[in-house]
Coordinates of N, CA, C and O in Angstrom, one line a residue:
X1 N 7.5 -16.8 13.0 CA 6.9 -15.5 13.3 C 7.6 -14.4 12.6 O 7.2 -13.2 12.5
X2 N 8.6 -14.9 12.0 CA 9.4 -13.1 11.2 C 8.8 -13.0 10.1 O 8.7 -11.9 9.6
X3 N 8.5 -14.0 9.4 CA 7.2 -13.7 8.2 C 6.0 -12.8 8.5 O 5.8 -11.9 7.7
X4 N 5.5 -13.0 9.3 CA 4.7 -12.4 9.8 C 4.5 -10.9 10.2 O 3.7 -9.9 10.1
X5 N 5.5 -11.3 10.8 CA 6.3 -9.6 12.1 C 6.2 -8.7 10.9 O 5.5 -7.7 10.8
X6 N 7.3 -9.2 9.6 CA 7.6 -8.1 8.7 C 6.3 -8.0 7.4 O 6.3 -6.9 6.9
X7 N 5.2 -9.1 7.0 CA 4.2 -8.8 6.2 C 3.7 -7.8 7.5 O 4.1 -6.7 7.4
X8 N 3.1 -8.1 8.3 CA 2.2 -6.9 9.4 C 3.1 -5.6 9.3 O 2.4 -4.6 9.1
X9 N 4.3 -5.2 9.3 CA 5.0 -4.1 9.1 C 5.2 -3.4 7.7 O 5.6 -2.2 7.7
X10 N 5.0 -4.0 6.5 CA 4.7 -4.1 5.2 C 3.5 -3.3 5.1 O 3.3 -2.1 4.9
X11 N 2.6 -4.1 5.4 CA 0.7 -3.7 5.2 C 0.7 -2.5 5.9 O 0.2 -1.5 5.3
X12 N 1.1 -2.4 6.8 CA 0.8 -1.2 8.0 C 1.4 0.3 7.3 O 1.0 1.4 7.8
X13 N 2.5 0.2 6.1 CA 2.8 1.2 6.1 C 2.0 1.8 4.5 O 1.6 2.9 4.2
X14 N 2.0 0.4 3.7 CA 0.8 0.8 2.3 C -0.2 1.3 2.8 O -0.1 2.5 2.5
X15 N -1.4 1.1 3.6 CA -2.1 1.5 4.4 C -2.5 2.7 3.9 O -3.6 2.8 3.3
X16 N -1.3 3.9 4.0 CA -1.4 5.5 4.1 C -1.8 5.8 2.9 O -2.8 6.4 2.9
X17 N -1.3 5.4 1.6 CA -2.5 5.6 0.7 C -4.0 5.7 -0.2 O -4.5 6.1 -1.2
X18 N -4.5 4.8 1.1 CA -5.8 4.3 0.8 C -6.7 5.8 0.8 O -7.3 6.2 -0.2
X19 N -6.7 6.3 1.6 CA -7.4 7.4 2.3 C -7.1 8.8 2.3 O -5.9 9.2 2.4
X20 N -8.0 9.8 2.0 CA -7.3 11.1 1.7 C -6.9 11.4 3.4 O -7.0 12.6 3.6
X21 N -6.7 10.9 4.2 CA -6.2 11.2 5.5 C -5.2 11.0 6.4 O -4.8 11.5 7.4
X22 N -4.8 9.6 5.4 CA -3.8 8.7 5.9 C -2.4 9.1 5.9 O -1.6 8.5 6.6
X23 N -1.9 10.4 5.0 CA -0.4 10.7 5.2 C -1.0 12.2 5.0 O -2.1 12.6 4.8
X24 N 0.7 13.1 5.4 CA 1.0 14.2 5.5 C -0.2 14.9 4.6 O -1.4 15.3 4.8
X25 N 0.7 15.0 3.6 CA 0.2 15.7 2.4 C -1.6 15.5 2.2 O -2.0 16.7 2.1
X26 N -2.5 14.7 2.2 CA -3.4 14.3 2.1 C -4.5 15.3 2.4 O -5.4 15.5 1.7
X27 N -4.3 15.6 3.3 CA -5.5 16.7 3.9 C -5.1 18.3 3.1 O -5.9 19.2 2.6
X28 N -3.8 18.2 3.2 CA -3.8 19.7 2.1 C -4.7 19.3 0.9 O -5.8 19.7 0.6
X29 N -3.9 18.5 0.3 CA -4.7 18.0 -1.0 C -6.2 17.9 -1.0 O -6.9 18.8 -1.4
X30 N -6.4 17.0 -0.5 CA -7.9 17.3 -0.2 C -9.0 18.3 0.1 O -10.1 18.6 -0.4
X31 N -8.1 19.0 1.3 CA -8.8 20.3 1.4 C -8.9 21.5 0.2 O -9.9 22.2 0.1
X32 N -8.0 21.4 -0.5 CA -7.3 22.4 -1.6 C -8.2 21.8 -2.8 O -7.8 21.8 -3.9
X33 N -9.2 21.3 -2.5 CA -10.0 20.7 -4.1 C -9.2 20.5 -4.8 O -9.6 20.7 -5.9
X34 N -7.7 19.9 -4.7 CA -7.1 19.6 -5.8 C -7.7 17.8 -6.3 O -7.6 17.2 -7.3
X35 N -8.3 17.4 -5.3 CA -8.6 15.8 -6.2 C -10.2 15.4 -5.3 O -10.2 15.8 -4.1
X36 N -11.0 14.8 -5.6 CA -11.9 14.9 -5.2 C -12.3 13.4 -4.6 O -11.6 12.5 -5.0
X37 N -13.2 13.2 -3.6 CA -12.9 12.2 -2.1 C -13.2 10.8 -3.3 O -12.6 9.7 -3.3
X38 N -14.2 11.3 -4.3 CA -14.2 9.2 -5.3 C -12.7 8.9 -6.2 O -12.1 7.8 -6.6
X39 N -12.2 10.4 -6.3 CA -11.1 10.0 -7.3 C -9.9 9.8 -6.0 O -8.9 9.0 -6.2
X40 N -10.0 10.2 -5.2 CA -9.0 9.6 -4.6 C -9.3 8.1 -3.5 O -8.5 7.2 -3.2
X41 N -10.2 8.1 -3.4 CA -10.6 6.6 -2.6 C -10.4 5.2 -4.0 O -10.0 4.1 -3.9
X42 N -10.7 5.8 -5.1 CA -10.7 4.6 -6.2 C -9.4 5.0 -6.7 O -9.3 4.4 -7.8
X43 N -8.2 5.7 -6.7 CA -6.9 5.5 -6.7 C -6.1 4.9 -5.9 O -5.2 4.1 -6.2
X44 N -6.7 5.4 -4.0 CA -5.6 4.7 -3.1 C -6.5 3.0 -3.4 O -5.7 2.1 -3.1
X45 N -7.5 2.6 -3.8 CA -7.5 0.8 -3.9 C -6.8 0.5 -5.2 O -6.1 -0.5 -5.2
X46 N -7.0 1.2 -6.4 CA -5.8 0.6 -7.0 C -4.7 0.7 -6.9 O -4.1 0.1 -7.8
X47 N -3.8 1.3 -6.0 CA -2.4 1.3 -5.5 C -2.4 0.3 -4.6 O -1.5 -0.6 -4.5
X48 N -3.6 0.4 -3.8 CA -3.4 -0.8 -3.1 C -3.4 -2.5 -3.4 O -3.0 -3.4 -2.7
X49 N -3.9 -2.4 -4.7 CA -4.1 -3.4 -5.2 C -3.0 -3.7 -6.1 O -2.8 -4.8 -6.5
X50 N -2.4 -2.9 -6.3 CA -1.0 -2.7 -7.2 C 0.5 -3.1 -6.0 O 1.6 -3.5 -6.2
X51 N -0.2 -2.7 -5.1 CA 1.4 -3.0 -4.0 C 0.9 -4.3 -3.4 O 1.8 -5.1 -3.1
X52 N -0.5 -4.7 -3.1 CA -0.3 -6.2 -2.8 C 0.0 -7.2 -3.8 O 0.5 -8.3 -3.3
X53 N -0.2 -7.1 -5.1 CA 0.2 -7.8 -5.9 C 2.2 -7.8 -6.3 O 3.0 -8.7 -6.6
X54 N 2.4 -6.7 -6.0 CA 3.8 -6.1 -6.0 C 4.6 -7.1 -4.6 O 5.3 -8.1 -4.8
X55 N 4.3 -6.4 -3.4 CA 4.5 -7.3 -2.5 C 4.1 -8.8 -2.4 O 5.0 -9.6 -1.9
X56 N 2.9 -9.4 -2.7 CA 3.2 -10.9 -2.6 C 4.1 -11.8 -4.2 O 4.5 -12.9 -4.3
X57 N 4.1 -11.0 -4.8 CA 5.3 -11.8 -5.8 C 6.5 -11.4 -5.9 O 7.1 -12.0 -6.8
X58 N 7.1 -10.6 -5.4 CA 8.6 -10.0 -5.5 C 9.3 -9.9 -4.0 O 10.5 -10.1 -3.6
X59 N 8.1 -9.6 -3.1 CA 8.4 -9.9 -1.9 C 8.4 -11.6 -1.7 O 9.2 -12.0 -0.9
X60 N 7.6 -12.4 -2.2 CA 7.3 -13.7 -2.0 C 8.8 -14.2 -2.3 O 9.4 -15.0 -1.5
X61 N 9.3 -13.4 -3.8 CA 10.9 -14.3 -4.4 C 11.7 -13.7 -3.6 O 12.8 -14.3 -3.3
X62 N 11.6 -12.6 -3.3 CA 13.3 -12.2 -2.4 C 13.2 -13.1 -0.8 O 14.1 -13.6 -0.2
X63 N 11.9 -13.1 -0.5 CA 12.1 -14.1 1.0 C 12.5 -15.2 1.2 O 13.2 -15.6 2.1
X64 N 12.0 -16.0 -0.4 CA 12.5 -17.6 -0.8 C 14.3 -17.2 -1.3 O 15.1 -18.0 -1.0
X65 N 14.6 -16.1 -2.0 CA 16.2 -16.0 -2.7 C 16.5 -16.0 -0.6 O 17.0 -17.0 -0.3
X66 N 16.4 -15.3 0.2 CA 16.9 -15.0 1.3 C 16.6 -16.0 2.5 O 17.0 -15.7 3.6
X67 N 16.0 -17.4 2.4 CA 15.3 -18.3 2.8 C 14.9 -18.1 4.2 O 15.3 -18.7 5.2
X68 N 13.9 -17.0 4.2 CA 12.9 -16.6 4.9 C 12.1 -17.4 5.2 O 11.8 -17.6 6.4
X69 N 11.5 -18.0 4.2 CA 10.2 -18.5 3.7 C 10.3 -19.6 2.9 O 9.3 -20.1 2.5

């Protein structure tokens, strides 16, 4: 279960980038026409796609170096 506990706590916080809504700053930005709702929905999935790949191979070896996993 602590594999688990900690990927579900992992995901939940990448999350906030997906969306111009999801963190602090976001709605200023947004509101402020500084970036517009396609450029920002097709940046937060490649971040997102950039930290799942980030997290399942570097998170994958530090769990196995820490025998997590």
């Amino acid at each position: 279960p602590l594999p688990a506990i900690m990927a579900l706590g992992v995901s939940a916080s990448l999350s906030s980038v997906t969306t111009h809504y999801g963190t602090a700053a976001g709605p200023v930005l947004f509101g402020a026409k500084y970036i517009s709702i396609s450029d920002w929905w097709r940046t937060g999935f490649i971040i997102s796609i950039f930290h799942f790949i980030l997290f399942i191979v570097v998170g994958g070896l530090w769990w196995k170096t820490l025998n997590l996993w």
